[in-house]
Each structure stands twice: as C-alpha cells, then as structure tokens.
PDB file of C-alpha atoms in Angstrom:
ATOM      1  CA  UNK A 724      11.235  30.873 -13.115  1.00 55.00           C
ATOM      2  CA  UNK A 725       7.469  30.580 -14.116  1.00 64.00           C
ATOM      3  CA  UNK A 726       6.416  26.699 -13.337  1.00 61.00           C
ATOM      4  CA  UNK A 727       4.038  24.289 -15.046  1.00 67.00           C
ATOM      5  CA  UNK A 728       1.547  21.865 -13.531  1.00 65.00           C
ATOM      6  CA  UNK A 729       2.653  19.315 -15.210  1.00 66.00           C
ATOM      7  CA  UNK A 730       6.406  19.746 -13.293  1.00 62.00           C
ATOM      8  CA  UNK A 731       5.201  20.402 -10.030  1.00 57.00           C
ATOM      9  CA  UNK A 732       3.662  16.831  -9.919  1.00 62.00           C
ATOM     10  CA  UNK A 733       6.176  15.748 -11.468  1.00 66.00           C
ATOM     11  CA  UNK A 734       8.349  16.805  -8.404  1.00 60.00           C
ATOM     12  CA  UNK A 735       9.303  13.934  -6.116  1.00 63.00           C
ATOM     13  CA  UNK A 736       7.701  14.749  -2.627  1.00 68.00           C
ATOM     14  CA  UNK A 737       9.560  13.071  -0.916  1.00 71.00           C
ATOM     15  CA  UNK A 738      13.079  11.904   1.095  1.00 73.00           C
ATOM     16  CA  UNK A 739      14.608   9.079  -0.423  1.00 79.00           C
ATOM     17  CA  UNK A 740      15.133   6.348   2.982  1.00 76.00           C
ATOM     18  CA  UNK A 741      19.729   6.099   2.599  1.00 80.00           C
ATOM     19  CA  UNK A 742      18.921   9.910   2.591  1.00 82.00           C
ATOM     20  CA  UNK A 743      17.110  10.618   5.847  1.00 80.00           C
ATOM     21  CA  UNK A 744      19.252   7.460   7.244  1.00 79.00           C
ATOM     22  CA  UNK A 745      22.112   9.381   6.605  1.00 81.00           C
ATOM     23  CA  UNK A 746      21.374  12.752   7.245  1.00 83.00           C
ATOM     24  CA  UNK A 747      20.052  11.674  11.300  1.00 81.00           C
ATOM     25  CA  UNK A 748      23.352   9.537  10.911  1.00 80.00           C
ATOM     26  CA  UNK A 749      25.629  12.247  10.280  1.00 87.00           C
ATOM     27  CA  UNK A 750      23.267  14.979  12.809  1.00 85.00           C
ATOM     28  CA  UNK A 751      23.820  12.528  15.065  1.00 81.00           C
ATOM     29  CA  UNK A 752      27.498  12.736  15.123  1.00 82.00           C
ATOM     30  CA  UNK A 753      27.302  16.156  15.065  1.00 86.00           C
ATOM     31  CA  UNK A 754      24.586  16.365  17.963  1.00 83.00           C
ATOM     32  CA  UNK A 755      27.415  14.322  19.855  1.00 78.00           C
ATOM     33  CA  UNK A 756      30.444  15.700  19.394  1.00 80.00           C
ATOM     34  CA  UNK A 757      28.943  18.937  20.073  1.00 80.00           C
ATOM     35  CA  UNK A 758      27.982  17.600  22.966  1.00 77.00           C
ATOM     36  CA  UNK A 759      31.224  16.036  24.300  1.00 72.00           C
ATOM     37  CA  UNK A 760      33.657  17.338  27.260  1.00 67.00           C
ATOM     38  CA  UNK A 761      37.218  17.652  27.492  1.00 65.00           C
ATOM     39  CA  UNK A 762      37.318  15.155  30.458  1.00 67.00           C
ATOM     40  CA  UNK A 763      37.226  11.775  29.530  1.00 66.00           C
ATOM     41  CA  UNK A 764      34.947   9.883  32.784  1.00 76.00           C
ATOM     42  CA  UNK A 765      32.555   8.022  32.406  1.00 76.00           C
ATOM     43  CA  UNK A 766      29.659  10.515  34.104  1.00 79.00           C
ATOM     44  CA  UNK A 767      31.193  13.557  31.664  1.00 76.00           C
ATOM     45  CA  UNK A 768      30.644  10.291  28.866  1.00 74.00           C
ATOM     46  CA  UNK A 769      27.041   9.616  30.066  1.00 76.00           C
ATOM     47  CA  UNK A 770      26.565  13.538  30.392  1.00 80.00           C
ATOM     48  CA  UNK A 771      27.702  14.375  27.167  1.00 78.00           C
ATOM     49  CA  UNK A 772      25.005  11.300  25.212  1.00 78.00           C
ATOM     50  CA  UNK A 773      22.343  12.415  27.758  1.00 84.00           C
ATOM     51  CA  UNK A 774      22.706  16.176  26.387  1.00 86.00           C
ATOM     52  CA  UNK A 775      23.174  14.612  22.739  1.00 85.00           C
ATOM     53  CA  UNK A 776      19.691  12.589  22.784  1.00 86.00           C
ATOM     54  CA  UNK A 777      18.151  15.792  24.774  1.00 90.00           C
ATOM     55  CA  UNK A 778      18.967  17.512  21.520  1.00 91.00           C
ATOM     56  CA  UNK A 779      18.307  15.268  19.352  1.00 91.00           C
ATOM     57  CA  UNK A 780      14.144  14.982  20.816  1.00 94.00           C
ATOM     58  CA  UNK A 781      14.532  19.366  20.727  1.00 95.00           C
ATOM     59  CA  UNK A 782      15.149  19.062  16.805  1.00 94.00           C
ATOM     60  CA  UNK A 783      12.442  16.353  16.382  1.00 95.00           C
ATOM     61  CA  UNK A 784       9.385  17.753  18.705  1.00 97.00           C
ATOM     62  CA  UNK A 785      10.677  21.223  16.321  1.00 96.00           C
ATOM     63  CA  UNK A 786       9.866  18.842  12.577  1.00 95.00           C
ATOM     64  CA  UNK A 787       7.489  17.079  14.667  1.00 96.00           C
ATOM     65  CA  UNK A 788       5.098  20.596  15.746  1.00 97.00           C
ATOM     66  CA  UNK A 789       5.106  21.815  12.247  1.00 96.00           C
ATOM     67  CA  UNK A 790       4.560  19.116  10.170  1.00 95.00           C
ATOM     68  CA  UNK A 791       1.607  18.491  12.243  1.00 95.00           C
ATOM     69  CA  UNK A 792       0.440  22.592  11.297  1.00 93.00           C
ATOM     70  CA  UNK A 793       0.825  21.484   7.466  1.00 92.00           C
ATOM     71  CA  UNK A 794      -0.527  17.717   8.016  1.00 92.00           C
ATOM     72  CA  UNK A 795      -3.288  18.403  10.155  1.00 89.00           C
ATOM     73  CA  UNK A 796      -4.897  22.184   9.361  1.00 87.00           C
ATOM     74  CA  UNK A 797      -8.160  20.792   7.071  1.00 82.00           C
ATOM     75  CA  UNK A 798      -8.981  18.079  10.657  1.00 79.00           C
ATOM     76  CA  UNK A 799     -10.914  18.913  13.157  1.00 78.00           C
ATOM     77  CA  UNK A 800     -10.505  16.694  16.687  1.00 74.00           C
ATOM     78  CA  UNK A 801     -13.451  15.975  18.739  1.00 66.00           C
ATOM     79  CA  UNK A 802     -16.264  17.446  18.797  1.00 59.00           C
ATOM     80  CA  UNK A 803     -19.105  14.833  19.938  1.00 55.00           C
ATOM     81  CA  UNK A 804     -21.473  16.492  21.669  1.00 56.00           C
ATOM     82  CA  UNK A 805     -23.996  15.455  24.673  1.00 59.00           C
ATOM     83  CA  UNK A 806     -21.087  13.718  26.710  1.00 66.00           C
ATOM     84  CA  UNK A 807     -19.273  14.566  29.741  1.00 81.00           C
ATOM     85  CA  UNK A 808     -16.066  16.516  29.046  1.00 84.00           C
ATOM     86  CA  UNK A 809     -13.353  14.211  30.427  1.00 81.00           C
ATOM     87  CA  UNK A 810     -15.459  11.353  27.726  1.00 83.00           C
ATOM     88  CA  UNK A 811     -15.063  14.374  25.279  1.00 83.00           C
ATOM     89  CA  UNK A 812     -10.976  14.949  25.757  1.00 85.00           C
ATOM     90  CA  UNK A 813     -11.031  11.810  25.829  1.00 85.00           C
ATOM     91  CA  UNK A 814     -12.263  10.427  22.528  1.00 86.00           C
ATOM     92  CA  UNK A 815     -10.068  13.591  20.800  1.00 89.00           C
ATOM     93  CA  UNK A 816      -7.213  12.355  22.544  1.00 92.00           C
ATOM     94  CA  UNK A 817      -7.756   9.346  20.980  1.00 92.00           C
ATOM     95  CA  UNK A 818      -9.082  10.555  17.859  1.00 93.00           C
ATOM     96  CA  UNK A 819      -5.295  13.259  17.402  1.00 93.00           C
ATOM     97  CA  UNK A 820      -3.206  10.052  18.553  1.00 95.00           C
ATOM     98  CA  UNK A 821      -5.367   7.802  15.557  1.00 95.00           C
ATOM     99  CA  UNK A 822      -4.233  10.949  12.734  1.00 95.00           C
ATOM    100  CA  UNK A 823      -0.723  10.275  14.520  1.00 96.00           C
ATOM    101  CA  UNK A 824      -0.821   6.728  14.093  1.00 95.00           C
ATOM    102  CA  UNK A 825      -2.234   7.101  10.462  1.00 94.00           C
ATOM    103  CA  UNK A 826      -1.508   9.829   8.855  1.00 94.00           C
ATOM    104  CA  UNK A 827       1.374  11.611  10.516  1.00 95.00           C
ATOM    105  CA  UNK A 828       3.232   8.549  10.451  1.00 95.00           C
ATOM    106  CA  UNK A 829       2.803   7.500   6.691  1.00 93.00           C
ATOM    107  CA  UNK A 830       4.006  10.598   5.707  1.00 91.00           C
ATOM    108  CA  UNK A 831       7.331  11.220   7.919  1.00 91.00           C
ATOM    109  CA  UNK A 832       7.846   6.694   7.387  1.00 90.00           C
ATOM    110  CA  UNK A 833       5.682   5.525   4.553  1.00 89.00           C
ATOM    111  CA  UNK A 834       3.991   3.190   6.287  1.00 93.00           C
ATOM    112  CA  UNK A 835       0.913   3.564   9.084  1.00 95.00           C
ATOM    113  CA  UNK A 836       2.133   2.144  12.467  1.00 96.00           C
ATOM    114  CA  UNK A 837       1.070  -0.870  13.234  1.00 95.00           C
ATOM    115  CA  UNK A 838      -0.124  -1.684  16.493  1.00 95.00           C
ATOM    116  CA  UNK A 839      -2.088   0.830  18.640  1.00 96.00           C
ATOM    117  CA  UNK A 840      -2.752   0.014  22.374  1.00 95.00           C
ATOM    118  CA  UNK A 841      -4.307   2.981  24.512  1.00 94.00           C
ATOM    119  CA  UNK A 842      -5.754   1.713  28.909  1.00 91.00           C
ATOM    120  CA  UNK A 843      -7.868   4.681  28.469  1.00 85.00           C
ATOM    121  CA  UNK A 844      -7.061   7.098  30.961  1.00 87.00           C
ATOM    122  CA  UNK A 845      -4.189   9.173  28.503  1.00 89.00           C
ATOM    123  CA  UNK A 846      -1.569   5.952  28.311  1.00 95.00           C
ATOM    124  CA  UNK A 847      -0.995   5.466  24.828  1.00 97.00           C
ATOM    125  CA  UNK A 848       1.166   2.869  23.352  1.00 96.00           C
ATOM    126  CA  UNK A 849       2.683   2.936  19.167  1.00 96.00           C
ATOM    127  CA  UNK A 850       4.552  -0.292  18.052  1.00 95.00           C
ATOM    128  CA  UNK A 851       5.891  -0.366  14.690  1.00 94.00           C
ATOM    129  CA  UNK A 852       8.083  -3.836  14.096  1.00 91.00           C
ATOM    130  CA  UNK A 853       9.919  -2.071  11.017  1.00 90.00           C
ATOM    131  CA  UNK A 854      11.664   1.957  11.915  1.00 89.00           C
ATOM    132  CA  UNK A 855      12.757   2.286   8.088  1.00 85.00           C
ATOM    133  CA  UNK A 856      15.392   4.677   9.942  1.00 84.00           C
ATOM    134  CA  UNK A 857      17.197   2.071  12.540  1.00 84.00           C
ATOM    135  CA  UNK A 858      16.461  -1.499   9.863  1.00 82.00           C
ATOM    136  CA  UNK A 859      20.047  -1.726   8.365  1.00 80.00           C
ATOM    137  CA  UNK A 860      21.552  -1.604  12.016  1.00 79.00           C
ATOM    138  CA  UNK A 861      23.090  -4.124  12.964  1.00 79.00           C
ATOM    139  CA  UNK A 862      21.801  -6.674  15.441  1.00 76.00           C
ATOM    140  CA  UNK A 863      22.949  -7.830  19.001  1.00 77.00           C
ATOM    141  CA  UNK A 864      25.839  -5.866  19.370  1.00 79.00           C
ATOM    142  CA  UNK A 865      26.438  -2.555  21.773  1.00 78.00           C
ATOM    143  CA  UNK A 866      27.368  -0.079  19.531  1.00 78.00           C
ATOM    144  CA  UNK A 867      24.480  -0.059  17.062  1.00 79.00           C
ATOM    145  CA  UNK A 868      22.171  -0.170  20.136  1.00 80.00           C
ATOM    146  CA  UNK A 869      23.844   2.410  22.253  1.00 79.00           C
ATOM    147  CA  UNK A 870      23.124   4.450  18.475  1.00 80.00           C
ATOM    148  CA  UNK A 871      19.636   3.359  18.178  1.00 84.00           C
ATOM    149  CA  UNK A 872      18.467   4.460  21.369  1.00 84.00           C
ATOM    150  CA  UNK A 873      20.042   7.660  20.588  1.00 84.00           C
ATOM    151  CA  UNK A 874      18.584   8.163  17.797  1.00 87.00           C
ATOM    152  CA  UNK A 875      15.207   7.163  18.887  1.00 91.00           C
ATOM    153  CA  UNK A 876      15.063  10.515  20.136  1.00 93.00           C
ATOM    154  CA  UNK A 877      14.356  12.072  17.139  1.00 93.00           C
ATOM    155  CA  UNK A 878      10.881  10.444  16.288  1.00 94.00           C
ATOM    156  CA  UNK A 879      10.244  10.361  20.527  1.00 96.00           C
ATOM    157  CA  UNK A 880      10.082  14.370  19.292  1.00 97.00           C
ATOM    158  CA  UNK A 881       8.119  13.972  15.920  1.00 96.00           C
ATOM    159  CA  UNK A 882       6.059  12.377  18.200  1.00 97.00           C
ATOM    160  CA  UNK A 883       5.737  14.773  20.719  1.00 97.00           C
ATOM    161  CA  UNK A 884       5.760  17.679  18.338  1.00 97.00           C
ATOM    162  CA  UNK A 885       2.821  16.668  16.590  1.00 96.00           C
ATOM    163  CA  UNK A 886       0.679  15.957  19.832  1.00 96.00           C
ATOM    164  CA  UNK A 887       1.763  19.404  21.444  1.00 96.00           C
ATOM    165  CA  UNK A 888       0.972  21.518  18.273  1.00 95.00           C
ATOM    166  CA  UNK A 889      -2.782  19.165  18.409  1.00 93.00           C
ATOM    167  CA  UNK A 890      -2.865  20.713  21.741  1.00 92.00           C
ATOM    168  CA  UNK A 891      -2.011  17.278  23.327  1.00 94.00           C
ATOM    169  CA  UNK A 892       0.847  17.737  25.958  1.00 95.00           C
ATOM    170  CA  UNK A 893       2.750  15.344  26.587  1.00 96.00           C
ATOM    171  CA  UNK A 894       5.745  12.260  27.582  1.00 96.00           C
ATOM    172  CA  UNK A 895       6.816  10.401  24.339  1.00 97.00           C
ATOM    173  CA  UNK A 896       9.598   7.183  25.343  1.00 95.00           C
ATOM    174  CA  UNK A 897      10.624   4.548  23.425  1.00 93.00           C
ATOM    175  CA  UNK A 898      11.491   0.705  24.418  1.00 89.00           C
ATOM    176  CA  UNK A 899      12.790  -2.017  22.450  1.00 84.00           C
ATOM    177  CA  UNK A 900      10.900  -5.061  21.425  1.00 81.00           C
ATOM    178  CA  UNK A 901      11.233  -8.408  22.604  1.00 65.00           C
ATOM    179  CA  UNK A 902      15.197  -9.423  23.499  1.00 63.00           C
ATOM    180  CA  UNK A 903      16.651  -6.068  20.975  1.00 56.00           C
ATOM    181  CA  UNK A 904      17.806  -7.926  18.251  1.00 65.00           C
ATOM    182  CA  UNK A 905      15.739  -6.304  15.546  1.00 75.00           C
ATOM    183  CA  UNK A 906      16.700  -3.196  16.115  1.00 78.00           C
ATOM    184  CA  UNK A 907      14.178  -1.722  14.416  1.00 85.00           C
ATOM    185  CA  UNK A 908      11.018  -3.194  16.616  1.00 89.00           C
ATOM    186  CA  UNK A 909      10.186  -0.216  18.872  1.00 91.00           C
ATOM    187  CA  UNK A 910       7.553   1.347  20.568  1.00 94.00           C
ATOM    188  CA  UNK A 911       6.448   3.872  21.889  1.00 96.00           C
ATOM    189  CA  UNK A 912       4.662   5.048  24.846  1.00 96.00           C
ATOM    190  CA  UNK A 913       2.709   7.737  25.516  1.00 97.00           C
ATOM    191  CA  UNK A 914       1.539   9.464  28.383  1.00 96.00           C
ATOM    192  CA  UNK A 915      -0.128  11.943  28.351  1.00 94.00           C
ATOM    193  CA  UNK A 916      -0.523  14.930  30.889  1.00 87.00           C
TER     194      UNK A 916
END
C-alpha cells in the first residue's frame, strides 16, 4: 500500500515517553528474571543484579551504535589540518562528544545534555539534571534507587555504543548527582581508552 507524502509527514517520529518508560521497566523485569538463579543467598543475588545490568548495557550499546550510525551518516569529526596528531585526535573526540550531547541526546531524550565537562585528556563528564526515564521514581527509597542504578545501565550502553560507532572506544559509567534524593539528576562519566 502506497503512502502519500502528506501522510508520511503526519506520522509520529518518536515513541511516547510513557511507552518508552514502560518498555524499559518491562525489559528490566525480564532481564532480572532471566538472570536469577534458584539459590537465594546474597552472593548469587548480587551476581544476578550485575548480570542484569550487563545485559541492559549490551542492549543499550546495540541501540546506541545503530542510532548513531543513522544520525551521523553525513557528519565528519576532526579533519583539522596543521595540528600535531595528538591535538587532532583530542579535537575530533571533543567534536564527537559534543555531537553526542546535542544531536544524539536530543534524539533520545528530546533535550540536550545540561552540562559537558572535560579535562582535555580523554575524560568527559556529561551532566543531565533531569533524565526523563528516571523522573517518576520516588525519592529516598532504596528499592527505587536500586532500580534507577539498573536502568542507568541502558543509557550508559547507548553512550558507549554511539561512541564506538564514531570510532572512539570508551568506558562509560554513571553516578547520581548530589545526595541521591533527586533520582533523575545524574552524570555520565566517559573515559576514552
């Protein structure tokens, strides 16, 4: 069935936020159940939680890699001539992270990252003061904090996958900002390998 250009323009291009949050929580529940072992001791419970976070991170990596491929198909990073090679590499890494903070983050969360910090030696800190997927979690509850930590594995994977697609291998971790009472304020720490 052929679609007219007008109908094509009217189609929504994004998934609704509640649908994405529901999907993410259901994926988290499925991952937790698939990683649980019959033993009930504390060590196996911790191991199962780590396996669940690892699985979510790999899912995020795959999605981030493919999404970045689509978003950056006509972009070039670097290409500064006349600089020494180390400066050129650092400049291209900074451009790639800026792309991630502006365009990639806009596509995923419908807003740019709130703050980007770097030491110009391959370490970047991306701060998001209101991460959409965590905004509905209740503050000051330990089970909500544990769920938030597990859910943050997915955006860490998104960031790592996007950077890998741009040819930048990195280690990505995430922390809550301040005292952890605001679950949606977090920072993503990127260490270029």
